[in-house]
XYZ file of C-alpha atoms in Angstrom:
596
model
C 0.000 0.000 0.000
C 2.865 2.359 0.869
C 4.530 1.700 -2.473
C 1.333 2.506 -4.336
C 0.984 5.766 -2.446
C 4.598 6.600 -3.193
C 4.017 5.894 -6.866
C 1.071 8.239 -6.917
C 3.106 10.946 -5.200
C 6.031 10.574 -7.578
C 3.721 10.718 -10.591
C 2.065 13.821 -9.215
C 5.469 15.458 -8.662
C 6.398 14.705 -12.288
C 3.090 16.145 -13.500
C 3.606 19.329 -11.501
C 7.059 19.973 -12.992
C 5.901 21.370 -16.352
C 3.175 23.301 -14.551
C 5.701 25.076 -12.311
C 7.976 25.751 -15.280
C 5.111 27.317 -17.228
C 4.127 29.396 -14.226
C 7.674 30.678 -13.687
C 8.029 31.414 -17.393
C 4.749 33.337 -17.441
C 5.835 35.356 -14.429
C 9.145 36.183 -16.046
C 7.451 37.377 -19.232
C 4.934 39.473 -17.293
C 7.698 40.954 -15.143
C 9.834 41.971 -18.106
C 6.859 43.386 -20.001
C 5.540 45.426 -17.093
C 8.956 46.761 -16.126
C 9.646 47.718 -19.741
C 6.302 49.508 -19.884
C 7.114 51.295 -16.623
C 10.383 52.530 -18.108
C 8.429 53.938 -21.048
C 6.063 55.616 -18.558
C 3.004 53.811 -19.897
C 2.079 51.750 -16.861
C 2.499 51.602 -13.117
C 4.072 48.434 -11.698
C 4.374 47.399 -8.058
C 5.277 44.137 -6.420
C 7.397 42.336 -3.901
C 9.596 39.290 -3.450
C 9.244 37.528 -0.104
C 10.775 34.634 1.754
C 9.480 33.157 5.027
C 10.892 30.382 7.160
C 9.435 28.990 10.360
C 10.837 26.438 12.807
C 8.625 25.231 15.649
C 9.249 22.593 18.277
C 6.514 21.275 20.569
C 7.344 19.016 23.475
C 5.512 15.757 22.864
C 4.081 17.103 19.608
C 6.932 16.896 17.115
C 8.918 19.457 15.125
C 7.562 21.568 12.288
C 9.673 23.343 9.653
C 8.127 25.455 6.907
C 9.667 27.546 4.142
C 7.748 29.774 1.751
C 8.755 31.993 -1.170
C 6.446 34.445 -2.937
C 6.739 36.695 -5.970
C 3.902 39.162 -6.511
C 3.416 41.629 -9.375
C 0.617 44.173 -9.849
C 0.199 46.614 -12.706
C -2.335 49.184 -13.823
C -2.856 51.497 -16.756
C -5.532 53.634 -18.378
C -7.208 52.835 -21.697
C -7.392 55.808 -24.074
C -8.237 58.272 -21.277
C -8.655 58.080 -17.474
C -12.364 58.837 -17.712
C -13.001 56.104 -20.320
C -11.489 53.004 -18.716
C -8.613 51.651 -16.675
C -7.351 48.140 -16.201
C -5.347 46.570 -13.379
C -4.062 43.085 -12.817
C -1.796 41.008 -10.685
C -0.085 37.653 -10.689
C 1.676 35.794 -7.909
C 3.664 32.609 -7.420
C 4.188 30.954 -4.040
C 6.416 27.930 -3.523
C 6.289 26.282 -0.098
C 7.717 23.291 1.721
C 6.565 21.921 5.084
C 8.164 19.158 7.134
C 6.608 17.514 10.186
C 9.131 15.178 11.823
C 10.041 12.729 9.016
C 7.137 13.622 6.712
C 7.102 16.510 4.255
C 4.909 18.335 1.783
C 5.755 20.549 -1.174
C 3.327 22.880 -2.855
C 2.907 25.720 -5.302
C 0.215 28.374 -5.529
C -0.310 30.460 -8.640
C -2.741 33.353 -8.302
C -3.862 35.915 -10.820
C -6.568 38.472 -11.337
C -7.643 41.397 -13.443
C -10.004 44.376 -13.024
C -11.512 46.473 -15.799
C -13.304 49.691 -14.852
C -15.383 51.330 -17.556
C -16.403 54.988 -17.226
C -15.119 55.090 -13.602
C -15.920 58.808 -13.171
C -19.418 58.705 -14.626
C -22.817 58.196 -13.023
C -22.876 54.543 -14.172
C -19.404 53.063 -13.478
C -18.930 49.393 -14.340
C -16.265 47.065 -12.954
C -15.558 43.566 -14.306
C -13.188 41.164 -12.587
C -11.703 37.693 -12.904
C -9.570 35.798 -10.359
C -7.759 32.477 -10.659
C -6.071 30.283 -8.044
C -4.177 27.080 -8.816
C -2.758 25.186 -5.829
C -0.899 21.874 -5.977
C 0.842 19.782 -3.310
C 2.889 16.611 -3.176
C 4.686 14.556 -0.552
C 3.800 12.394 2.423
C 1.573 15.088 3.977
C -0.736 15.017 0.974
C -3.646 17.432 0.864
C -6.052 18.437 -1.891
C -5.013 20.125 -5.120
C -7.528 22.732 -6.085
C -8.211 25.117 -8.917
C -10.688 27.966 -8.614
C -11.862 30.528 -11.119
C -14.145 33.410 -10.169
C -15.534 36.179 -12.364
C -18.273 38.761 -12.159
C -19.133 42.417 -12.300
C -20.394 45.354 -10.252
C -22.630 47.944 -11.883
C -23.372 51.198 -10.065
C -25.785 53.963 -10.953
C -25.376 57.280 -9.126
C -27.883 59.783 -10.520
C -27.278 62.290 -7.692
C -25.269 62.766 -4.532
C -28.027 61.301 -2.345
C -29.036 58.349 -4.523
C -27.121 55.211 -5.409
C -28.055 51.870 -6.994
C -25.767 48.859 -7.318
C -25.852 45.381 -8.813
C -23.200 42.733 -8.118
C -22.924 39.274 -9.636
C -20.234 36.647 -9.040
C -19.703 33.074 -10.236
C -16.983 30.737 -8.992
C -16.008 27.203 -9.987
C -13.693 25.101 -7.857
C -12.245 21.644 -8.470
C -10.585 19.672 -5.650
C -8.449 16.624 -6.381
C -7.189 14.211 -3.721
C -4.137 12.308 -4.942
C -4.015 10.335 -1.677
C -7.519 9.013 -2.420
C -6.816 7.741 -5.903
C -7.293 11.071 -7.676
C -10.848 11.622 -6.432
C -12.233 14.883 -7.799
C -15.058 16.982 -6.385
C -16.486 20.077 -8.036
C -18.131 23.057 -6.413
C -19.878 26.027 -7.967
C -21.062 29.212 -6.315
C -23.410 31.893 -7.653
C -23.997 35.155 -5.833
C -26.187 38.095 -6.863
C -26.858 41.237 -4.839
C -28.899 44.331 -5.670
C -29.268 47.360 -3.450
C -29.926 51.061 -3.151
C -29.056 53.936 -0.810
C -31.137 57.091 -0.873
C -31.278 60.260 1.174
C -34.095 62.745 0.689
C -35.199 65.573 2.952
C -34.960 64.074 6.481
C -35.150 60.428 5.423
C -32.478 57.872 4.660
C -33.340 54.538 3.021
C -31.174 51.448 2.555
C -32.456 48.344 0.777
C -30.695 45.178 -0.347
C -31.518 41.715 -1.654
C -29.043 38.800 -1.915
C -29.132 35.384 -3.528
C -26.411 32.834 -2.793
C -26.215 29.254 -4.096
C -23.435 26.773 -3.369
C -23.527 23.387 -5.103
C -21.181 20.419 -4.669
C -21.192 17.096 -6.491
C -19.165 14.791 -4.189
C -20.615 14.490 -1.628
C -23.740 15.921 -3.245
C -25.164 18.969 -1.492
C -26.833 22.256 -2.430
C -26.984 25.249 -0.070
C -29.233 28.159 -1.021
C -29.759 31.406 0.847
C -31.858 34.466 0.061
C -31.956 37.611 2.127
C -33.710 40.942 1.859
C -33.661 43.920 4.164
C -34.975 47.462 4.249
C -33.796 50.087 6.720
C -35.407 53.494 7.119
C -34.208 56.324 9.322
C -36.184 59.509 9.963
C -34.385 62.319 11.802
C -36.065 65.708 11.359
C -33.891 67.218 14.122
C -31.271 66.331 16.690
C -34.058 65.763 19.218
C -36.022 63.126 17.290
C -34.935 59.964 15.493
C -36.842 56.878 14.382
C -34.860 53.921 13.059
C -36.649 50.893 11.556
C -35.322 47.691 10.018
C -37.228 44.879 8.317
C -35.495 41.710 7.113
C -36.410 38.376 5.590
C -33.952 35.519 5.222
C -34.471 32.001 3.959
C -31.985 29.157 3.729
C -32.319 25.610 2.409
C -30.045 22.571 2.308
C -30.694 19.713 -0.101
C -28.850 16.419 0.331
C -29.568 12.829 -0.762
C -30.506 12.035 2.857
C -33.125 14.793 2.956
C -33.726 18.524 2.976
C -33.962 21.227 5.635
C -35.128 24.834 5.509
C -35.099 27.851 7.809
C -37.106 31.052 7.305
C -36.723 34.068 9.576
C -38.697 37.333 9.482
C -37.735 40.267 11.707
C -38.962 43.816 12.302
C -37.153 46.182 14.624
C -37.954 49.837 15.269
C -36.575 52.256 17.847
C -37.560 55.785 18.899
C -35.461 58.522 20.505
C -37.229 61.771 21.403
C -35.997 64.655 23.533
C -38.602 67.445 23.205
C -37.877 71.093 23.954
C -39.452 71.633 27.375
C -38.643 73.661 30.463
C -37.760 70.476 32.313
C -35.658 67.978 30.324
C -37.642 64.989 29.032
C -36.352 61.870 27.286
C -38.639 59.315 25.616
C -37.373 56.007 24.187
C -39.090 52.971 22.740
C -38.349 49.812 20.805
C -40.352 47.064 19.173
C -38.929 43.765 17.949
C -40.925 41.037 16.278
C -39.579 37.848 14.774
C -41.071 34.739 13.222
C -38.991 31.629 12.527
C -40.115 28.574 10.592
C -37.861 25.495 10.596
C -38.755 22.619 8.283
C -37.170 19.218 7.615
C -38.167 16.101 5.726
C -39.548 14.619 8.969
C -41.375 17.661 10.334
C -41.033 21.274 11.346
C -41.492 23.891 14.054
C -42.505 27.539 14.366
C -41.431 30.222 16.814
C -42.879 33.749 17.060
C -41.514 36.385 19.413
C -42.623 39.961 20.101
C -40.775 42.300 22.464
C -41.955 45.825 23.322
C -40.066 48.287 25.514
C -40.658 51.935 26.238
C -39.692 54.522 28.767
C -39.871 58.192 29.673
C -37.745 60.231 32.080
C -38.528 63.691 33.419
C -35.790 65.643 35.213
C -38.198 67.450 37.532
C -35.432 69.252 39.404
C -31.690 69.097 39.824
C -32.025 66.363 42.425
C -35.315 64.651 41.514
C -36.014 62.552 38.387
C -39.342 60.879 37.547
C -39.535 57.915 35.211
C -41.864 55.305 33.770
C -41.207 52.160 31.793
C -43.005 49.353 30.005
C -41.692 45.923 29.008
C -43.639 43.214 27.251
C -42.690 39.843 25.774
C -44.870 37.332 23.958
C -43.657 33.945 22.708
C -45.620 31.425 20.660
C -44.186 27.974 20.067
C -45.740 24.549 19.344
C -49.253 25.932 19.748
C -48.524 27.361 23.211
C -48.254 31.016 24.209
C -46.239 32.640 26.963
C -46.297 36.309 27.915
C -44.628 38.595 30.428
C -45.505 42.292 30.875
C -44.372 44.894 33.381
C -45.593 48.466 33.831
C -43.483 50.514 36.203
C -43.260 54.076 37.517
C -40.793 55.527 39.965
C -38.511 58.332 41.076
C -34.852 58.875 41.930
C -33.635 61.409 44.474
C -29.950 62.331 44.382
C -28.960 65.420 46.403
C -25.742 67.331 45.953
C -22.510 66.242 47.532
C -21.794 67.497 51.017
C -18.486 67.774 52.889
C -18.071 65.622 55.987
C -14.712 66.061 57.694
C -12.903 66.765 54.422
C -14.679 63.887 52.662
C -17.365 64.117 50.006
C -20.603 62.396 50.975
C -23.430 61.705 48.533
C -26.580 59.652 49.089
C -29.141 58.511 46.514
C -32.512 56.800 46.787
C -34.990 55.389 44.277
C -38.328 53.596 44.421
C -40.577 51.975 41.803
C -44.092 50.580 41.768
C -44.986 48.048 39.106
C -47.772 45.872 37.745
C -46.602 42.489 36.444
C -48.504 39.888 34.445
C -46.801 36.543 33.779
C -48.363 33.517 32.140
C -46.448 31.238 34.536
C -47.158 33.097 37.841
C -50.220 35.240 37.178
C -50.832 38.918 37.933
C -49.438 40.877 40.807
C -48.041 44.149 42.092
C -44.417 44.742 43.001
C -42.454 47.376 44.861
C -38.692 47.882 44.502
C -36.435 50.304 46.327
C -32.752 51.164 46.413
C -30.661 53.286 48.744
C -26.960 53.996 48.317
C -24.467 56.368 49.868
C -20.739 56.780 49.802
C -17.697 58.726 50.951
C -15.017 59.901 48.510
C -11.557 61.286 49.233
C -9.467 62.927 46.495
C -6.094 64.653 46.457
C -4.184 66.229 43.573
C -0.435 65.623 43.387
C 2.125 67.743 41.492
C 2.192 65.109 38.709
C -0.763 62.869 39.471
C -3.550 62.167 41.919
C -4.738 59.742 44.592
C -8.239 58.907 45.709
C -10.287 56.483 47.773
C -13.971 55.728 48.185
C -16.327 53.610 50.280
C -19.911 52.865 49.234
C -22.877 50.942 50.585
C -25.964 49.887 48.635
C -29.181 48.318 49.902
C -31.876 47.121 47.513
C -35.082 45.143 47.845
C -38.025 43.869 45.825
C -41.381 42.565 47.063
C -44.474 41.474 45.120
C -47.913 40.117 45.877
C -47.034 36.700 44.446
C -44.638 35.819 47.249
C -41.369 37.036 45.756
C -38.985 38.678 48.247
C -35.474 39.721 47.326
C -33.017 41.838 49.293
C -29.380 42.661 48.689
C -26.625 44.461 50.563
C -23.345 45.459 48.892
C -20.275 47.056 50.442
C -17.371 48.173 48.266
C -14.160 50.119 48.679
C -11.579 51.317 46.191
C -8.283 53.189 46.163
C -6.427 54.639 43.196
C -3.043 56.283 42.684
C -1.571 57.681 39.485
C 1.396 59.715 38.400
C 2.233 60.991 34.950
C 4.872 63.032 33.211
C 5.994 63.904 29.704
C 6.964 60.338 28.782
C 6.352 58.252 31.928
C 3.206 57.241 33.746
C 2.110 54.768 36.399
C -1.159 53.909 38.084
C -2.537 51.418 40.574
C -6.110 50.620 41.538
C -7.513 48.278 44.180
C -11.161 47.255 44.561
C -12.835 45.034 47.139
C -16.552 44.279 47.374
C -18.917 42.064 49.315
C -22.487 41.308 48.199
C -25.104 39.438 50.245
C -28.417 38.390 48.696
C -31.582 36.883 50.131
C -34.272 35.356 47.925
C -37.342 33.763 49.486
C -37.533 31.264 46.594
C -33.915 30.580 45.592
C -32.251 31.049 48.973
C -29.294 33.030 50.304
C -26.072 33.725 48.409
C -22.927 35.798 48.777
C -20.174 36.988 46.455
C -16.825 38.569 47.317
C -14.348 40.182 44.936
C -10.827 41.558 45.342
C -9.058 43.120 42.364
C -5.685 44.838 42.000
C -4.533 46.447 38.757
C -1.323 48.241 37.903
C 0.169 49.580 34.682
C 2.885 51.966 33.698
C 5.443 53.136 31.185
C 9.065 54.155 31.786
C 11.157 55.952 29.177
C 14.616 54.651 30.039
C 16.315 56.745 27.344
C 15.539 58.563 24.149
C 15.553 55.256 22.287
C 14.365 52.677 24.833
C 11.281 52.214 27.020
C 9.569 49.735 29.337
C 5.828 49.193 29.536
C 3.780 46.719 31.511
C 0.571 45.872 33.306
C -0.560 43.326 35.860
C -3.978 42.264 37.163
C -4.613 40.154 40.260
C -8.126 39.026 41.111
C -9.729 36.735 43.645
C -13.425 35.822 43.839
C -15.552 33.791 46.225
C -19.062 32.631 45.370
C -21.034 31.113 48.245
C -23.971 29.873 46.171
C -22.568 26.367 46.639
C -21.378 24.868 49.881
C -17.639 24.911 50.652
C -16.938 26.999 47.533
C -13.212 27.857 47.393
C -11.644 31.183 46.568
C -10.688 31.418 42.888
C -7.654 33.537 42.012
C -6.319 34.620 38.636
C -3.310 36.528 37.343
C -2.431 38.193 34.052
C 0.762 40.139 33.451
C 2.551 41.682 30.494
C 5.970 43.345 30.323
C 7.433 44.853 27.128
C 10.845 46.351 26.411
C 11.395 48.280 23.175
C 14.631 49.640 21.779
C 14.978 51.798 18.691
C 18.255 51.824 16.781
C 19.259 48.491 18.314
C 22.973 47.698 18.212
C 23.407 51.297 16.929
C 21.891 50.311 13.580
C 19.481 52.931 12.182
C 15.874 51.752 11.663
C 16.506 48.501 13.567
C 13.934 47.963 16.317
C 14.195 45.357 19.077
C 11.133 44.297 21.068
C 11.012 41.850 23.954
C 7.682 40.871 25.515
C 6.853 38.555 28.395
C 3.240 37.551 29.018
C 1.893 35.319 31.779
C -1.551 33.948 32.615
C -2.733 31.879 35.536
C -3.969 28.359 34.808
C -7.665 29.266 34.933
C -7.319 32.094 32.380
C -5.145 30.030 30.034
C -7.618 27.147 30.180
C -10.606 29.429 29.622
C -9.108 30.688 26.337
C -9.152 27.254 24.647
C -8.082 28.674 21.265
C -7.738 25.695 18.914
C -5.982 27.591 16.125
C -3.595 30.015 17.884
C -1.938 27.826 20.490
C 0.088 30.754 21.877
C -3.105 32.218 23.356
C -3.363 29.183 25.639
C 0.159 29.627 26.998
C 0.724 29.933 30.749
C 3.636 32.129 29.820
C 5.339 33.170 26.605
C 8.522 35.175 26.040
C 8.863 36.686 22.559
C 11.805 38.600 21.096
C 11.751 40.226 17.680
C 13.896 42.376 15.441
C 12.300 44.592 12.770
C 14.500 46.290 10.192
C 13.564 48.538 7.291
C 16.151 49.753 4.824
C 14.851 51.360 1.658
C 12.344 48.965 0.174
C 13.519 45.960 2.164
C 11.761 44.735 5.297
C 13.223 42.119 7.637
C 11.436 40.554 10.585
C 13.058 38.011 12.907
C 11.065 36.563 15.796
C 11.842 33.971 18.438
C 9.526 32.722 21.182
C 9.507 30.211 24.001
C 6.322 29.308 25.846
C 4.598 26.851 28.126
C 1.279 25.480 26.839
C -0.582 23.044 29.076
C 2.668 22.120 30.816
C 4.604 21.491 27.579
C 7.514 23.585 26.353
C 7.300 25.117 22.872
C 9.833 27.122 20.854
C 9.448 29.127 17.681
C 11.849 30.858 15.274
C 10.409 32.877 12.390
C 12.166 34.900 9.677
C 10.543 37.048 6.993
C 12.336 38.931 4.216
C 10.381 41.144 1.805
C 11.706 43.370 -0.978
C 9.319 45.813 -2.654
C 9.858 47.217 -6.120
C 7.987 49.677 -8.291
C 7.208 51.995 -5.376
C 8.174 52.542 -1.758
C 6.682 50.080 0.738
C 3.595 51.468 2.440
């Protein structure tokens, strides 16, 4: 079996030889032609030549070595006159080699594309495009060869500054070939059409769009279709009034030999913001959201309808007294059953001015609300909620910074006629110190809090939090600087018996040096980052393993000289208790224009 696989690989390598030769020859011809045209001043040519190499070692996971070379050329020119048409195109060749322990893979990617813009400065500009990708691999780490061609156009119509219409169409064909599976070939086609408009007239703005997307594959057979339409309208006659509404309809369907499935979703969302001119400031807000979803399969289906209404009004009766009212309503229909939940509420907030108590600033605040609630699960009832908070604040200004501290207490409660009783008591304290100068700064902040809750139905609970944060920057010299931050946090949740304290740590320290080793434009950067086990585990990034590292130390050199860019990076890290190392080098040389 191994010999047969090797024979297939060798045959594929022989077949790819003429292909690579033709690709290199085509690139050489294009390069010489474009550069000759640039010398004559007829066309603009840009491009770059790049080499990348990567060496990575993972304890218990093997060694990976990858090398990649890329040549990219892009050119553009006008046809007859700039206002008639212009054409642009690009071609690229990438040759890569990857080795994983004693297995390797070689591959080439040839990419190309062209754009033709007709009447680009008119009211009806047209753009046509075509793109081509040809990727081939060989070796023990065999993957799919694929070839993809995409073409389409975009037609715009701009009759005036406030009106715009556009039509976009795209078709793509892709062919995947698996040499490791006996040359199995699968074909995929994709069609996409989108039409839309943007219009502004008087105090209205309208956006509308409709999309159609179809993706078909022959092996394994499957067809995915999606249609979507949306209309958005915004009415803003003044800065004090705005109404924003959005309606959308989307439908998707999947057809396979085993069966079919469909999903249809309708949504309507509208929001109101109104601040009328009155003696006492008034703010009125409201939203409405309705949605209907219909899911169907070959064996059945289901429907779900949801309506959510919210509204509120606030009146600033005086400097210290605010009156408010609010309404919330939700209705859900599913499987022939209906659930609803409504709440009408009115209340007031009293917040007097700060007063001085022994050199400290003291400020209390109190609020109360009365509500009528109707729930399909619990019935109708009245509820009363109240909140009282007060706190002391101390603040001092330093010659180049400040320091402050505060202590607050908050008591809240809710009672209703259906037997619900909830009370909560929270104590918190914080302290902050900061200093800053022309180039340096530093700050520290500490927060502790304790919250106790009582619920007649759920039971008692408590939550404690302690948090310490620090960050700063130190300009060691004109060319070098240090910057870092650290966060320590500990939490304790007593909702479960014998719950332990949970602590976490995150820290980052960076050193940067310009003109490293006295070489102009050479920058050296060293960064150390550390996470506690719980934060590293919570990340669980499957693709970027470095984000799961308990700690990682990275050093890099960046050098720019003329049109040449050099980047050298080395890293060592600990991921899930295993040591990992990385060395990465990138060289890129631009030509045709200065690197951006």
